[in-house]
Coordinates of C-alpha atoms in Angstrom, one line a residue:
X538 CA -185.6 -135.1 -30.1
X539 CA -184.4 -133.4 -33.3
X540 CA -182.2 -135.5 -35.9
X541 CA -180.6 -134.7 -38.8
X542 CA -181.8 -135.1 -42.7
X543 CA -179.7 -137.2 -44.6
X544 CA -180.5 -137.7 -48.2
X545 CA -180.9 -141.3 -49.7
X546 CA -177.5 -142.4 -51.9
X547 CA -178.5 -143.7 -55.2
X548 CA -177.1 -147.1 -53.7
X549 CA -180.0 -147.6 -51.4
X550 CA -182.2 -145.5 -53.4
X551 CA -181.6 -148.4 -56.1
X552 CA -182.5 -151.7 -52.9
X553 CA -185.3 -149.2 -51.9
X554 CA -186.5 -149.8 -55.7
X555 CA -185.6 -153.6 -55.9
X556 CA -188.1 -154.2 -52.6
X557 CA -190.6 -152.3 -53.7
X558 CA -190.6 -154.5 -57.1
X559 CA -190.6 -157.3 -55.1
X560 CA -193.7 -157.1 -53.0
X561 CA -195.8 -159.1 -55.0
X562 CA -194.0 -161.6 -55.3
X563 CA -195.1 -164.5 -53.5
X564 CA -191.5 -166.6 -52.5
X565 CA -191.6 -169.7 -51.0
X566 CA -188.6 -171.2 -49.0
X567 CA -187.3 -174.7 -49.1
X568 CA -183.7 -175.3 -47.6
X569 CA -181.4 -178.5 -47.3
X570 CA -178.2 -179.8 -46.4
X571 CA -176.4 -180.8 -49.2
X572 CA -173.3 -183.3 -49.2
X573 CA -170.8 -182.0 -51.6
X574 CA -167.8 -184.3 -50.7
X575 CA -166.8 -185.2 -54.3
X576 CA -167.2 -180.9 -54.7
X577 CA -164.7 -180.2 -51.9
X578 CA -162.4 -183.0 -52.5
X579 CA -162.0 -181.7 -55.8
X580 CA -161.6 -178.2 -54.7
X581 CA -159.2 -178.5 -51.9
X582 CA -156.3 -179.7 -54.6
X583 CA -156.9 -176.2 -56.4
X584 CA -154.0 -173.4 -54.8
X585 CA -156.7 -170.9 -55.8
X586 CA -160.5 -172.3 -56.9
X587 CA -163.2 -170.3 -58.0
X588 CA -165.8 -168.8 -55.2
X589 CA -168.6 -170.7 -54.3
X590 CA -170.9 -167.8 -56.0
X591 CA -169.1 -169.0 -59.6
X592 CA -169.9 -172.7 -58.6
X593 CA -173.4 -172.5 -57.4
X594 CA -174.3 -170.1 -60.5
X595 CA -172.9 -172.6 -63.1
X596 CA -174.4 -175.6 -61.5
X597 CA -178.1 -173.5 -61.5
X598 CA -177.5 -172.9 -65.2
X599 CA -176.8 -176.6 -65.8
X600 CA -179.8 -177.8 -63.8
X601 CA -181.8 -175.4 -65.7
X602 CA -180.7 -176.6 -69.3
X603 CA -182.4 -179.9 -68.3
X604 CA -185.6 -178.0 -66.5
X605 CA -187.2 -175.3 -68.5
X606 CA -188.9 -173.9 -66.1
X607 CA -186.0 -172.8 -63.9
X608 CA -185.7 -170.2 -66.6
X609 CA -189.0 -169.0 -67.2
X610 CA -190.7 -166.1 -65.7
X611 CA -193.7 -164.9 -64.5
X612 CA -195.0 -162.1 -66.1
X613 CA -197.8 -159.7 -65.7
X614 CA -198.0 -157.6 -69.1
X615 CA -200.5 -157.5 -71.4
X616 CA -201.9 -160.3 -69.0
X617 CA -201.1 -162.6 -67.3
X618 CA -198.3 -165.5 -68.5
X619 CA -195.0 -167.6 -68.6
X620 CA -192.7 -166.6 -70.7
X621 CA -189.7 -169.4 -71.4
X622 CA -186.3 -167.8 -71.9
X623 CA -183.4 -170.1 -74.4
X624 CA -181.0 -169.5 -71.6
X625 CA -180.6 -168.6 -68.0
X626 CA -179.5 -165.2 -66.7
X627 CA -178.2 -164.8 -63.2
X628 CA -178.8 -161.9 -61.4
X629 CA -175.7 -161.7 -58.7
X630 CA -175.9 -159.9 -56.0
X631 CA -172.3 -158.2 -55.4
X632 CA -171.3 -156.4 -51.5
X633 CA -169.5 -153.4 -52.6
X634 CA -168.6 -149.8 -50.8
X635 CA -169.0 -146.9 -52.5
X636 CA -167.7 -143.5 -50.5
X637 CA -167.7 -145.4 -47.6
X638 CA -171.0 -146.8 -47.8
X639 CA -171.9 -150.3 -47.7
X640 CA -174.3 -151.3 -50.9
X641 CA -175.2 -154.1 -52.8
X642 CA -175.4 -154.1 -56.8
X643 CA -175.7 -156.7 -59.2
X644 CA -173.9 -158.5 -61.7
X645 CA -175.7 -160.0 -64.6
X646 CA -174.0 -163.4 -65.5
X647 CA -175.7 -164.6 -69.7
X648 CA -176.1 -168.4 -69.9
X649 CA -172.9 -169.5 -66.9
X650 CA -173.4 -173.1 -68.3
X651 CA -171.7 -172.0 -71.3
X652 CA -169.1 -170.9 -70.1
X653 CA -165.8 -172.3 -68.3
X654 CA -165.9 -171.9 -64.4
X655 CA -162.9 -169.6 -64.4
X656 CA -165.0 -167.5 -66.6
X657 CA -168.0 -167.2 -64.5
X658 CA -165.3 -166.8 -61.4
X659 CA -163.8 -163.8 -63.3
X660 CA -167.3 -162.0 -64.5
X661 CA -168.0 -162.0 -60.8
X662 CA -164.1 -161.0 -59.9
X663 CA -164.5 -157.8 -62.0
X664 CA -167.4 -156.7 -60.3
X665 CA -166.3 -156.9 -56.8
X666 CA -162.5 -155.0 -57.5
X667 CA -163.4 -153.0 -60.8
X668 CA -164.0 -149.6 -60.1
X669 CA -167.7 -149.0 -60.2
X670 CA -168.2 -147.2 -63.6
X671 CA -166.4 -149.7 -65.7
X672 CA -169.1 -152.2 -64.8
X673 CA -171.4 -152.0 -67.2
X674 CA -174.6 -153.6 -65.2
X675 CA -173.7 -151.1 -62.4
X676 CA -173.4 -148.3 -64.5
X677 CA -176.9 -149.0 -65.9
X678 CA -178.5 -149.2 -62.3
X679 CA -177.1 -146.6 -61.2
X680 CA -178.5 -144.2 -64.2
X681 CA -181.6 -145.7 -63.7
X682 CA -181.7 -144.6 -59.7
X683 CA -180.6 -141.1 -60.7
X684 CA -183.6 -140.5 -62.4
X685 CA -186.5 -138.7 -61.2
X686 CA -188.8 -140.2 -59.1
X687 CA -191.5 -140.6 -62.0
X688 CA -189.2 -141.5 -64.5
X689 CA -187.7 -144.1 -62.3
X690 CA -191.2 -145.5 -61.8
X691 CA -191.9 -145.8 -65.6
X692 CA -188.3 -147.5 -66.0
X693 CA -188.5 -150.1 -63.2
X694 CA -192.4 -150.7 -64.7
X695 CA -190.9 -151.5 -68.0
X696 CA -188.1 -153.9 -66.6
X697 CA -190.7 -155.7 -65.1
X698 CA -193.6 -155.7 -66.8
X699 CA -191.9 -156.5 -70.4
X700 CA -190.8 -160.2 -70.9
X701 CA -187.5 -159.2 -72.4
X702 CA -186.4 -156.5 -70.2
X703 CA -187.0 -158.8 -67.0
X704 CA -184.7 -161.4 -68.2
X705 CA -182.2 -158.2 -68.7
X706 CA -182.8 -156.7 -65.2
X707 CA -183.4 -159.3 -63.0
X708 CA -182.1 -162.4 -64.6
X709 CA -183.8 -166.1 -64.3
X710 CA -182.5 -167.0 -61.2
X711 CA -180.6 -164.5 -58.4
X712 CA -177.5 -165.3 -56.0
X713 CA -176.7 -164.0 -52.8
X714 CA -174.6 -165.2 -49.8
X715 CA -172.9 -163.9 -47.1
X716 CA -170.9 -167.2 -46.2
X717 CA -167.9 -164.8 -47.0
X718 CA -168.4 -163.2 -44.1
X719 CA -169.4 -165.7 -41.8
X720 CA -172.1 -168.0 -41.0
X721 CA -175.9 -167.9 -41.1
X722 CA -178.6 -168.8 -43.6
X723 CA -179.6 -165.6 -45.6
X724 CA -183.5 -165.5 -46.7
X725 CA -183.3 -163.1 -49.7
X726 CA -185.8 -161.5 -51.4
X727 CA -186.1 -160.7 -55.4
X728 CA -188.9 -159.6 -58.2
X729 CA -188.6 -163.4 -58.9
X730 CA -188.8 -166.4 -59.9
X731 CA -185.7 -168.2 -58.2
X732 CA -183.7 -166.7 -55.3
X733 CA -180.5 -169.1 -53.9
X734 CA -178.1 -168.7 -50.8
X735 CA -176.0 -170.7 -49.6
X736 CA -174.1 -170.7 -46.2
X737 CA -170.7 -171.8 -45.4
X738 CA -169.3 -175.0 -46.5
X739 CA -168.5 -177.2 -43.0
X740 CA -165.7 -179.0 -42.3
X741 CA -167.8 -182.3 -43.1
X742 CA -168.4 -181.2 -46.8
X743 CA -171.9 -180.1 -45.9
X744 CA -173.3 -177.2 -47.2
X745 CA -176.8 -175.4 -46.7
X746 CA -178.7 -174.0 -49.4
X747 CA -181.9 -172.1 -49.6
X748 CA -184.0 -171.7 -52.5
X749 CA -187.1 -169.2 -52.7
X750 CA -189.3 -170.3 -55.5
X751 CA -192.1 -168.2 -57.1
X752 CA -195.2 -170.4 -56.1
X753 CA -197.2 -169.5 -59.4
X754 CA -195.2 -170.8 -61.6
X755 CA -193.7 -174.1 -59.4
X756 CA -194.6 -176.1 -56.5
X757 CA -192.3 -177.4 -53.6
X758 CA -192.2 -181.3 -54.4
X759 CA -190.6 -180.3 -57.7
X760 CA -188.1 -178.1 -56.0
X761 CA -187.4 -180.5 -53.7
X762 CA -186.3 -182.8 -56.8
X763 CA -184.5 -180.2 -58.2
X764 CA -182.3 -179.6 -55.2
X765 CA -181.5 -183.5 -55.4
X766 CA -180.2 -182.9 -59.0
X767 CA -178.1 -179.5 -57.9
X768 CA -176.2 -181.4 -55.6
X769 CA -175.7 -184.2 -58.2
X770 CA -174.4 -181.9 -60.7
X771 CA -171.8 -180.5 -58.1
X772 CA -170.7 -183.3 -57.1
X773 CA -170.2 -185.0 -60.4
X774 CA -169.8 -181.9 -63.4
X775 CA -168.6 -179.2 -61.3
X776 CA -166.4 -181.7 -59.5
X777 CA -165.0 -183.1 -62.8
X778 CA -164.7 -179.5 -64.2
X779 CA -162.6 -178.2 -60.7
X780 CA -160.7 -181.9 -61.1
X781 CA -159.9 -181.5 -64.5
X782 CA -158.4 -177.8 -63.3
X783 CA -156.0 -179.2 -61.1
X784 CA -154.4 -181.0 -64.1
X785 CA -151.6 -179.8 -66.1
X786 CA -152.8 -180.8 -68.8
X787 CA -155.9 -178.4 -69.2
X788 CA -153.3 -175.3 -69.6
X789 CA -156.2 -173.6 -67.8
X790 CA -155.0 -171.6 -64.5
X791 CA -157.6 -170.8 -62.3
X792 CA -158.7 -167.6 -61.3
X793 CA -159.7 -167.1 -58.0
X794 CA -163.1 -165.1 -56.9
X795 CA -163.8 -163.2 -53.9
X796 CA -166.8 -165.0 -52.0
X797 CA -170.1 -162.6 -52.0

Protein backbone atom coordinates (compact mmCIF):
# COMPACT_ATOMS: atom_id res chain seq x y z
CA UNK A 1 0.00 0.00 0.00
CA UNK A 2 1.65 3.34 -0.82
CA UNK A 3 1.11 6.36 1.78
CA UNK A 4 2.14 9.64 1.79
CA UNK A 5 5.38 11.48 3.53
CA UNK A 6 4.40 13.96 5.78
CA UNK A 7 7.09 15.85 7.51
CA UNK A 8 7.22 16.06 11.46
CA UNK A 9 5.91 19.81 12.78
CA UNK A 10 8.29 21.25 15.19
CA UNK A 11 5.31 20.67 17.76
CA UNK A 12 5.68 16.98 17.77
CA UNK A 13 9.21 17.21 16.76
CA UNK A 14 9.58 18.99 20.29
CA UNK A 15 7.17 15.71 22.46
CA UNK A 16 9.26 13.46 20.14
CA UNK A 17 12.33 15.18 22.07
CA UNK A 18 10.63 15.31 25.58
CA UNK A 19 10.06 11.19 25.44
CA UNK A 20 13.19 10.55 24.28
CA UNK A 21 14.59 12.57 27.43
CA UNK A 22 12.49 10.79 29.49
CA UNK A 23 13.37 7.11 28.99
CA UNK A 24 15.50 6.79 31.72
CA UNK A 25 13.62 7.90 34.00
CA UNK A 26 12.37 5.45 36.28
CA UNK A 27 8.53 6.98 37.46
CA UNK A 28 6.69 5.36 39.88
CA UNK A 29 2.82 5.91 40.28
CA UNK A 30 0.90 6.32 43.43
CA UNK A 31 -2.74 7.73 43.07
CA UNK A 32 -5.61 8.63 45.68
CA UNK A 33 -8.81 10.10 46.23
CA UNK A 34 -8.58 13.18 47.78
CA UNK A 35 -11.53 14.95 49.76
CA UNK A 36 -11.36 18.58 49.02
CA UNK A 37 -14.83 19.71 50.48
CA UNK A 38 -13.49 22.83 52.34
CA UNK A 39 -11.67 23.43 48.52
CA UNK A 40 -14.98 23.30 46.62
CA UNK A 41 -17.13 24.93 49.19
CA UNK A 42 -14.80 27.71 49.01
CA UNK A 43 -14.72 27.68 45.26
CA UNK A 44 -18.36 27.41 44.33
CA UNK A 45 -18.99 31.15 45.95
CA UNK A 46 -16.33 32.48 43.34
CA UNK A 47 -18.54 33.81 39.79
CA UNK A 48 -15.15 32.95 38.16
CA UNK A 49 -12.22 30.92 40.31
CA UNK A 50 -9.01 30.03 39.06
CA UNK A 51 -8.51 26.56 37.15
CA UNK A 52 -7.74 23.66 38.99
CA UNK A 53 -4.09 23.66 37.11
CA UNK A 54 -3.42 27.30 39.12
CA UNK A 55 -4.66 25.49 42.38
CA UNK A 56 -2.95 22.19 42.21
CA UNK A 57 0.45 24.15 41.13
CA UNK A 58 0.36 26.49 44.09
CA UNK A 59 -0.58 23.94 46.62
CA UNK A 60 2.69 21.56 45.15
CA UNK A 61 4.82 24.73 45.73
CA UNK A 62 3.58 25.08 49.30
CA UNK A 63 3.99 21.47 50.07
CA UNK A 64 7.35 21.73 48.74
CA UNK A 65 8.57 24.83 50.84
CA UNK A 66 8.09 22.43 53.84
CA UNK A 67 9.79 19.24 51.88
CA UNK A 68 13.00 19.96 50.22
CA UNK A 69 13.13 17.23 48.39
CA UNK A 70 9.99 17.94 46.28
CA UNK A 71 12.39 20.38 44.62
CA UNK A 72 15.42 18.61 44.15
CA UNK A 73 16.61 16.84 41.11
CA UNK A 74 18.31 14.05 39.98
CA UNK A 75 21.14 14.69 38.01
CA UNK A 76 23.55 12.78 36.03
CA UNK A 77 26.52 15.32 35.19
CA UNK A 78 29.78 15.24 36.15
CA UNK A 79 28.37 12.15 38.20
CA UNK A 80 26.04 11.19 39.70
CA UNK A 81 23.87 13.51 42.45
CA UNK A 82 20.95 15.62 44.00
CA UNK A 83 20.99 18.90 43.44
CA UNK A 84 18.45 21.03 45.90
CA UNK A 85 16.89 23.95 44.19
CA UNK A 86 15.69 27.45 46.74
CA UNK A 87 12.45 27.32 44.96
CA UNK A 88 10.17 25.15 42.91
CA UNK A 89 9.60 25.44 39.23
CA UNK A 90 6.58 24.04 37.57
CA UNK A 91 6.74 22.81 34.32
CA UNK A 92 2.91 23.05 32.89
CA UNK A 93 1.88 21.27 30.29
CA UNK A 94 -0.50 23.60 28.07
CA UNK A 95 -3.13 21.85 24.98
CA UNK A 96 -2.71 24.37 22.33
CA UNK A 97 -3.38 24.21 18.28
CA UNK A 98 -1.16 25.57 16.07
CA UNK A 99 -2.20 25.54 12.11
CA UNK A 100 -4.67 23.26 12.93
CA UNK A 101 -2.66 20.90 14.74
CA UNK A 102 -3.19 19.70 18.11
CA UNK A 103 0.16 20.11 20.43
CA UNK A 104 1.16 20.44 23.78
CA UNK A 105 3.86 23.03 25.05
CA UNK A 106 4.76 24.12 28.32
CA UNK A 107 4.55 26.93 30.62
CA UNK A 108 7.20 27.47 33.16
CA UNK A 109 5.55 28.74 36.40
CA UNK A 110 9.05 30.40 39.08
CA UNK A 111 8.28 29.65 42.84
CA UNK A 112 3.78 29.62 42.45
CA UNK A 113 3.87 29.68 46.34
CA UNK A 114 4.90 33.22 46.02
CA UNK A 115 2.67 34.37 44.32
CA UNK A 116 -1.23 35.20 44.60
CA UNK A 117 -3.53 32.36 43.01
CA UNK A 118 -4.94 34.89 40.53
CA UNK A 119 -1.36 35.24 39.46
CA UNK A 120 -0.52 31.76 38.86
CA UNK A 121 -4.28 31.46 37.19
CA UNK A 122 -3.15 34.28 34.76
CA UNK A 123 0.62 32.91 33.92
CA UNK A 124 -1.20 29.88 32.86
CA UNK A 125 -4.30 32.11 31.12
CA UNK A 126 -1.67 33.79 28.85
CA UNK A 127 -0.35 30.74 27.64
CA UNK A 128 -3.42 29.04 26.52
CA UNK A 129 -5.07 32.40 24.53
CA UNK A 130 -1.67 34.37 23.80
CA UNK A 131 -0.61 34.03 20.42
CA UNK A 132 2.23 31.49 20.43
CA UNK A 133 5.34 33.86 19.85
CA UNK A 134 4.55 36.23 22.68
CA UNK A 135 5.16 33.34 25.06
CA UNK A 136 8.37 33.44 25.93
CA UNK A 137 8.83 29.53 27.18
CA UNK A 138 7.20 28.65 23.83
CA UNK A 139 9.20 30.71 21.83
CA UNK A 140 12.33 29.13 23.43
CA UNK A 141 11.04 25.43 22.64
CA UNK A 142 10.23 26.08 19.67
CA UNK A 143 13.90 27.55 18.55
CA UNK A 144 15.29 24.74 20.17
CA UNK A 145 13.18 22.05 17.89
CA UNK A 146 14.08 24.09 14.83
CA UNK A 147 17.46 23.23 15.17
CA UNK A 148 19.30 20.57 13.39
CA UNK A 149 19.10 17.28 14.48
CA UNK A 150 22.77 17.42 16.14
CA UNK A 151 22.39 20.63 17.50
CA UNK A 152 19.21 19.75 19.04
CA UNK A 153 20.88 16.72 20.57
CA UNK A 154 23.67 18.91 22.17
CA UNK A 155 20.88 21.40 23.43
CA UNK A 156 18.41 18.94 24.98
CA UNK A 157 21.94 17.21 26.54
CA UNK A 158 22.72 20.39 28.18
CA UNK A 159 19.10 21.08 29.68
CA UNK A 160 19.40 17.89 31.19
CA UNK A 161 22.60 17.11 32.07
CA UNK A 162 23.42 20.72 33.75
CA UNK A 163 21.79 21.28 37.26
CA UNK A 164 20.74 24.77 36.39
CA UNK A 165 19.46 24.42 33.00
CA UNK A 166 17.04 21.42 34.17
CA UNK A 167 15.38 23.48 36.81
CA UNK A 168 15.00 26.03 33.64
CA UNK A 169 13.67 23.39 31.16
CA UNK A 170 11.81 20.98 32.97
CA UNK A 171 10.98 22.64 36.18
CA UNK A 172 10.84 20.66 39.85
CA UNK A 173 7.59 19.29 39.48
CA UNK A 174 5.27 19.01 36.01
CA UNK A 175 1.35 19.41 35.63
CA UNK A 176 -0.85 17.88 33.24
CA UNK A 177 -4.62 17.14 33.11
CA UNK A 178 -7.17 16.56 30.86
CA UNK A 179 -10.14 16.84 33.38
CA UNK A 180 -11.01 19.91 31.04
CA UNK A 181 -12.07 17.73 28.66
CA UNK A 182 -13.55 15.14 30.35
CA UNK A 183 -12.92 12.32 32.66
CA UNK A 184 -10.14 9.70 32.97
CA UNK A 185 -6.94 9.44 34.97
CA UNK A 186 -3.90 10.56 32.80
CA UNK A 187 -0.46 8.68 33.52
CA UNK A 188 2.07 11.26 32.19
CA UNK A 189 5.46 10.91 31.56
CA UNK A 190 8.45 13.57 32.13
CA UNK A 191 12.58 13.81 32.38
CA UNK A 192 11.64 13.94 36.13
CA UNK A 193 11.40 14.10 39.28
CA UNK A 194 7.62 14.80 40.09
CA UNK A 195 4.84 14.34 37.46
CA UNK A 196 0.89 15.27 38.84
CA UNK A 197 -2.61 14.85 37.20
CA UNK A 198 -5.56 15.18 38.44
CA UNK A 199 -9.01 14.15 37.03
CA UNK A 200 -12.21 15.80 37.42
CA UNK A 201 -13.58 17.08 40.56
CA UNK A 202 -17.02 14.91 41.40
CA UNK A 203 -20.02 16.10 42.57
CA UNK A 204 -19.01 14.70 46.17
CA UNK A 205 -15.90 17.06 46.40
CA UNK A 206 -13.66 14.04 45.50
CA UNK A 207 -10.97 14.48 43.39
CA UNK A 208 -8.29 11.93 41.98
CA UNK A 209 -4.77 12.64 41.79
CA UNK A 210 -1.79 10.84 40.50
CA UNK A 211 1.65 11.51 41.27
CA UNK A 212 4.75 9.81 39.35
CA UNK A 213 7.73 10.02 41.65
CA UNK A 214 11.33 9.53 40.50
CA UNK A 215 12.24 6.33 42.66
CA UNK A 216 15.99 7.37 43.14
CA UNK A 217 15.64 10.18 44.78
CA UNK A 218 12.15 9.15 47.03
CA UNK A 219 10.26 6.22 48.06
CA UNK A 220 6.38 5.63 48.03
CA UNK A 221 5.67 5.71 51.95
CA UNK A 222 6.93 9.26 51.84
CA UNK A 223 4.77 10.05 48.97
CA UNK A 224 2.06 8.64 50.41
CA UNK A 225 2.55 11.23 53.37
CA UNK A 226 2.99 13.83 51.19
CA UNK A 227 -0.27 13.35 49.35
CA UNK A 228 -1.93 13.53 52.96
CA UNK A 229 -0.43 17.05 53.42
CA UNK A 230 -1.50 18.23 49.56
CA UNK A 231 -4.90 17.65 50.39
CA UNK A 232 -4.44 19.43 53.80
CA UNK A 233 -3.07 22.47 52.33
CA UNK A 234 -6.12 22.64 49.78
CA UNK A 235 -8.40 22.36 52.02
CA UNK A 236 -7.15 24.68 54.57
CA UNK A 237 -4.58 27.59 52.56
CA UNK A 238 -5.91 27.33 49.19
CA UNK A 239 -9.33 27.24 50.68
CA UNK A 240 -8.66 30.29 52.87
CA UNK A 241 -6.86 32.00 49.99
CA UNK A 242 -10.22 31.23 47.36
CA UNK A 243 -12.38 32.32 50.70
CA UNK A 244 -10.74 35.31 51.27
CA UNK A 245 -11.33 36.03 47.24
CA UNK A 246 -14.90 36.00 47.56
CA UNK A 247 -14.67 38.95 50.03
CA UNK A 248 -14.94 42.51 49.16
CA UNK A 249 -12.74 43.40 51.17
CA UNK A 250 -9.57 41.85 49.34
CA UNK A 251 -10.18 44.37 46.28
CA UNK A 252 -8.70 41.40 44.47
CA UNK A 253 -11.01 40.19 41.37
CA UNK A 254 -10.38 36.92 40.25
CA UNK A 255 -9.22 35.89 37.09
CA UNK A 256 -10.47 33.04 35.63
CA UNK A 257 -8.16 30.07 33.89
CA UNK A 258 -8.99 27.78 31.20
CA UNK A 259 -8.66 24.17 32.63
CA UNK A 260 -5.57 22.14 30.88
Amino acid sequence: MRGAIRPISLRRRLIADLMRASEGVPLITYQRTLDLTPLAQARARLPSPPGFAAIIAKAFALVAREQPVLRTLVVDFPWPHFYELPRSVGAIAIAREIDGEDCVLIQKLVAPDELALTGVDALIREAQTLPINEVPMFRKLLRISALPWPLRRIAWWSGLSLARQRANYFGSFGLSSVSAIGPGNLYPTSPGPYMLSYGRLGDDSRLDMVIRFDHRLIDAAPIARIMTRLEQVLNTAIAGELQAMHSPSTGHPPVRAVGI
